[in-house]
Amino acid sequence: MLLHIPAVLAPGTLRELRSRLEAADWSDGRATVGPQGAQVKRNRQLRADDPVAIELGARVRDAVLRHPQFFAAALPLRVLPPLFNRYEGGGEYGMHIDGAVMRQLGSELPLRSDVSSTLFISEPDEYDGGELIVADTYGEHEVKLPAGDMVVYAASSLHRVTPVTRGARLASFFWTQSMVRSDAQRGMLFELDQTIQRLRAAHGDTAEVTALTGHYHNLLRMWADT
């Protein structure tokens, strides 16, 4: 599933993040990946232990978890603290796949990366290039969203970021372990949930809407791992 979630961050929050990130202490992004990833990664990141990254990451996480579409799509069990990256001056990240198991800084508890998320902080007209390209069985999909919008996709997808040839691309990114391991099952549950919401808005809580809601929760009960 590849999903565009609009307006995750309010304009005021977005402006504050922009201001804080512009003055932040950025490091070489290759320090956070293994030898294979380091060959194709050219960007800068805030260190996970940077106080600015910790503070702003908590604000992003709170906003994301309040968004009903994110919850419906990701069905989050655990969410790693959001990180921040910056692409400029030809910076790019070649085709790669995210690690299957990750750990939060200071924690020994592993997290299975089921869902990847990128929250755009720069407006698309502020930079050239920098598209997130996500590959699946239907081909490659190009993503470049307005500031404050987010894309959610299966962490098992091959993906890349094209070179940024003008300006700077700021973004936040993070991974989620879902209650439902299968991307196909999460996709079905999301479509069913959104259909129920539309029917409820149009017709109220009819007997048919109640029945579909029951099917949704029974499928979630069958597939969820908590």
Short mmCIF file of C-alpha atoms in Angstrom, two decimals:
data_model
loop_
_atom_site.label_atom_id
_atom_site.label_comp_id
_atom_site.label_asym_id
_atom_site.label_seq_id
_atom_site.Cartn_x
_atom_site.Cartn_y
_atom_site.Cartn_z
CA MET A 1 0.00 0.00 0.00
CA LEU A 2 1.22 3.47 -0.94
CA LEU A 3 -0.78 6.21 0.78
CA HIS A 4 -0.63 10.02 0.74
CA ILE A 5 -1.77 11.48 4.08
CA PRO A 6 -2.31 15.27 3.88
CA ALA A 7 -1.90 17.94 6.56
CA VAL A 8 -0.21 15.87 9.25
CA LEU A 9 1.50 18.97 10.66
CA ALA A 10 -0.31 22.23 11.39
CA PRO A 11 1.19 25.33 9.68
CA GLY A 12 2.50 26.77 12.94
CA THR A 13 4.21 23.54 13.93
CA LEU A 14 5.68 23.25 10.45
CA ARG A 15 7.14 26.77 10.59
CA GLU A 16 8.74 26.09 13.96
CA LEU A 17 10.24 22.81 12.73
CA ARG A 18 11.65 24.55 9.68
CA SER A 19 13.28 27.25 11.79
CA ARG A 20 14.79 24.77 14.25
CA LEU A 21 16.06 22.45 11.52
CA GLU A 22 17.70 25.24 9.53
CA ALA A 23 19.88 25.99 12.58
CA ALA A 24 20.54 22.34 13.47
CA ASP A 25 23.86 20.48 13.50
CA TRP A 26 23.70 18.07 10.55
CA SER A 27 25.95 15.00 10.20
CA ASP A 28 26.90 12.68 7.33
CA GLY A 29 23.95 10.33 6.76
CA ARG A 30 26.22 7.44 5.85
CA ALA A 31 27.04 6.98 9.53
CA THR A 32 23.61 5.40 10.10
CA VAL A 33 23.75 2.63 7.48
CA GLY A 34 25.85 -0.43 6.72
CA PRO A 35 28.50 -0.81 4.01
CA GLN A 36 25.98 -1.51 1.23
CA GLY A 37 23.79 1.49 2.05
CA ALA A 38 26.79 3.78 2.44
CA GLN A 39 27.68 3.19 -1.22
CA VAL A 40 24.45 4.82 -2.45
CA LYS A 41 23.58 7.28 0.33
CA ARG A 42 24.57 10.96 0.06
CA ASN A 43 22.64 13.10 2.50
CA ARG A 44 22.87 14.63 5.95
CA GLN A 45 20.92 13.68 9.07
CA LEU A 46 20.45 14.79 12.63
CA ARG A 47 22.00 12.28 15.03
CA ALA A 48 19.39 10.23 16.86
CA ASP A 49 20.79 11.45 20.20
CA ASP A 50 20.76 15.12 19.19
CA PRO A 51 18.48 17.01 21.65
CA VAL A 52 16.85 18.88 18.75
CA ALA A 53 16.11 15.60 16.95
CA ILE A 54 14.64 14.09 20.12
CA GLU A 55 12.40 17.10 20.83
CA LEU A 56 11.18 17.61 17.27
CA GLY A 57 10.83 13.88 16.70
CA ALA A 58 8.49 13.63 19.68
CA ARG A 59 6.34 16.42 18.23
CA VAL A 60 6.17 14.71 14.85
CA ARG A 61 5.33 11.38 16.47
CA ASP A 62 2.51 12.92 18.51
CA ALA A 63 1.01 14.57 15.41
CA VAL A 64 1.28 11.37 13.38
CA LEU A 65 -0.35 9.18 16.04
CA ARG A 66 -3.27 11.63 16.30
CA HIS A 67 -4.00 11.37 12.59
CA PRO A 68 -6.84 8.87 11.97
CA GLN A 69 -5.66 7.93 8.48
CA PHE A 70 -2.22 6.96 9.73
CA PHE A 71 -3.69 4.76 12.44
CA ALA A 72 -6.10 3.12 9.99
CA ALA A 73 -3.35 2.47 7.43
CA ALA A 74 -0.45 1.45 9.68
CA LEU A 75 -2.31 -0.08 12.65
CA PRO A 76 0.72 0.79 14.76
CA LEU A 77 1.97 -1.43 17.54
CA ARG A 78 5.23 0.47 18.08
CA VAL A 79 6.73 3.50 16.32
CA LEU A 80 10.42 4.34 16.26
CA PRO A 81 11.21 7.99 17.11
CA PRO A 82 11.14 10.05 13.91
CA LEU A 83 14.49 11.14 12.45
CA PHE A 84 15.34 14.04 10.13
CA ASN A 85 17.35 14.25 6.90
CA ARG A 86 18.51 16.93 4.46
CA TYR A 87 19.33 16.57 0.76
CA GLU A 88 21.06 19.35 -1.21
CA GLY A 89 23.95 19.92 -3.62
CA GLY A 90 23.27 16.76 -5.63
CA GLY A 91 22.55 14.64 -2.55
CA GLU A 92 20.62 11.46 -3.21
CA TYR A 93 19.93 7.97 -1.88
CA GLY A 94 20.17 5.18 -4.44
CA MET A 95 17.84 2.21 -4.64
CA HIS A 96 17.76 0.32 -1.34
CA ILE A 97 15.50 -1.50 1.09
CA ASP A 98 15.11 -0.66 4.76
CA GLY A 99 16.44 -3.02 7.40
CA ALA A 100 13.90 -5.58 8.58
CA VAL A 101 14.72 -5.28 12.29
CA MET A 102 15.69 -2.02 14.02
CA ARG A 103 16.33 -0.80 17.56
CA GLN A 104 15.55 2.47 19.23
CA LEU A 105 18.57 4.30 20.61
CA GLY A 106 19.12 3.14 24.19
CA SER A 107 16.73 0.20 23.91
CA GLU A 108 17.47 -3.49 23.43
CA LEU A 109 13.92 -4.21 22.30
CA PRO A 110 13.89 -4.90 18.53
CA LEU A 111 11.24 -3.49 16.21
CA ARG A 112 10.17 -5.16 12.97
CA SER A 113 9.92 -2.47 10.29
CA ASP A 114 6.59 -3.12 8.55
CA VAL A 115 5.72 0.43 7.47
CA SER A 116 7.99 3.25 6.29
CA SER A 117 6.86 6.88 6.49
CA THR A 118 8.30 10.10 5.06
CA LEU A 119 6.93 13.46 6.20
CA PHE A 120 7.87 16.32 3.85
CA ILE A 121 9.01 19.53 5.58
CA SER A 122 10.13 21.56 2.52
CA GLU A 123 7.64 22.79 -0.07
CA PRO A 124 8.09 21.05 -3.47
CA ASP A 125 8.85 24.32 -5.31
CA GLU A 126 11.77 25.05 -2.96
CA TYR A 127 13.97 22.36 -4.50
CA ASP A 128 14.51 20.50 -7.76
CA GLY A 129 14.74 16.72 -7.69
CA GLY A 130 14.38 14.95 -4.37
CA GLU A 131 11.47 12.75 -5.45
CA LEU A 132 10.93 9.62 -3.39
CA ILE A 133 10.65 6.73 -5.84
CA VAL A 134 8.89 3.65 -4.48
CA ALA A 135 8.96 0.44 -6.54
CA ASP A 136 6.33 -2.28 -6.37
CA THR A 137 4.78 -4.87 -8.69
CA TYR A 138 3.05 -2.06 -10.63
CA GLY A 139 6.29 -0.22 -11.37
CA GLU A 140 7.90 2.88 -9.86
CA HIS A 141 5.85 5.60 -8.16
CA GLU A 142 7.17 9.16 -7.80
CA VAL A 143 6.32 11.03 -4.59
CA LYS A 144 6.97 14.73 -3.92
CA LEU A 145 4.42 16.19 -1.50
CA PRO A 146 3.54 19.56 -0.01
CA ALA A 147 5.17 20.47 3.29
CA GLY A 148 3.32 18.87 6.19
CA ASP A 149 2.06 15.93 4.10
CA MET A 150 3.27 12.37 4.56
CA VAL A 151 3.60 9.21 2.47
CA VAL A 152 3.22 5.76 4.02
CA TYR A 153 4.38 2.61 2.24
CA ALA A 154 5.48 -0.96 2.91
CA ALA A 155 8.99 -1.09 4.37
CA SER A 156 9.61 -4.14 2.19
CA SER A 157 9.54 -1.90 -0.92
CA LEU A 158 12.65 -0.95 -2.83
CA HIS A 159 12.91 2.84 -2.91
CA ARG A 160 15.28 5.74 -3.61
CA VAL A 161 15.55 9.53 -3.44
CA THR A 162 16.56 11.31 -6.65
CA PRO A 163 19.38 13.92 -6.61
CA VAL A 164 18.47 17.36 -5.29
CA THR A 165 19.99 19.81 -7.78
CA ARG A 166 18.56 23.08 -6.40
CA GLY A 167 17.64 24.13 -2.89
CA ALA A 168 17.31 21.76 0.05
CA ARG A 169 14.85 18.98 0.81
CA LEU A 170 14.06 18.57 4.51
CA ALA A 171 12.04 15.61 5.72
CA SER A 172 11.29 13.45 8.71
CA PHE A 173 11.23 9.68 8.41
CA PHE A 174 10.43 6.76 10.70
CA TRP A 175 9.35 3.13 10.86
CA THR A 176 6.38 1.38 12.41
CA GLN A 177 5.83 -2.16 13.58
CA SER A 178 2.22 -2.88 12.77
CA MET A 179 -0.21 -5.07 14.66
CA VAL A 180 -0.76 -6.73 11.26
CA ARG A 181 2.44 -8.04 9.66
CA SER A 182 1.07 -8.50 6.11
CA ASP A 183 0.94 -5.45 3.86
CA ALA A 184 -1.85 -7.10 1.84
CA GLN A 185 -3.95 -7.65 4.97
CA ARG A 186 -3.32 -4.09 6.18
CA GLY A 187 -4.41 -2.83 2.76
CA MET A 188 -7.68 -4.78 2.91
CA LEU A 189 -8.40 -3.57 6.43
CA PHE A 190 -7.71 0.03 5.41
CA GLU A 191 -10.05 -0.14 2.40
CA LEU A 192 -12.76 -1.72 4.55
CA ASP A 193 -12.30 0.91 7.26
CA GLN A 194 -12.49 3.80 4.75
CA THR A 195 -15.59 2.30 3.13
CA ILE A 196 -17.27 2.04 6.54
CA GLN A 197 -16.42 5.67 7.29
CA ARG A 198 -17.91 6.86 3.99
CA LEU A 199 -21.08 4.80 4.47
CA ARG A 200 -21.49 6.04 8.04
CA ALA A 201 -21.11 9.66 6.91
CA ALA A 202 -23.70 9.20 4.15
CA HIS A 203 -26.26 6.99 5.90
CA GLY A 204 -25.51 6.88 9.62
CA ASP A 205 -25.10 3.72 11.67
CA THR A 206 -27.40 1.49 9.65
CA ALA A 207 -27.62 -2.26 10.21
CA GLU A 208 -25.39 -2.77 7.17
CA VAL A 209 -22.73 -0.39 8.52
CA THR A 210 -22.83 -2.17 11.87
CA ALA A 211 -22.42 -5.54 10.15
CA LEU A 212 -19.43 -4.31 8.13
CA THR A 213 -17.88 -2.86 11.29
CA GLY A 214 -18.23 -6.27 12.89
CA HIS A 215 -16.47 -7.90 9.94
CA TYR A 216 -13.65 -5.34 10.21
CA HIS A 217 -13.04 -6.04 13.88
CA ASN A 218 -13.25 -9.79 13.44
CA LEU A 219 -10.65 -9.67 10.67
CA LEU A 220 -8.44 -7.46 12.83
CA ARG A 221 -8.88 -9.88 15.73
CA MET A 222 -7.87 -12.75 13.44
CA TRP A 223 -4.78 -11.03 11.98
CA ALA A 224 -3.51 -8.78 14.76
CA ASP A 225 -0.44 -9.62 16.83
CA THR A 226 -0.15 -7.50 19.99
#
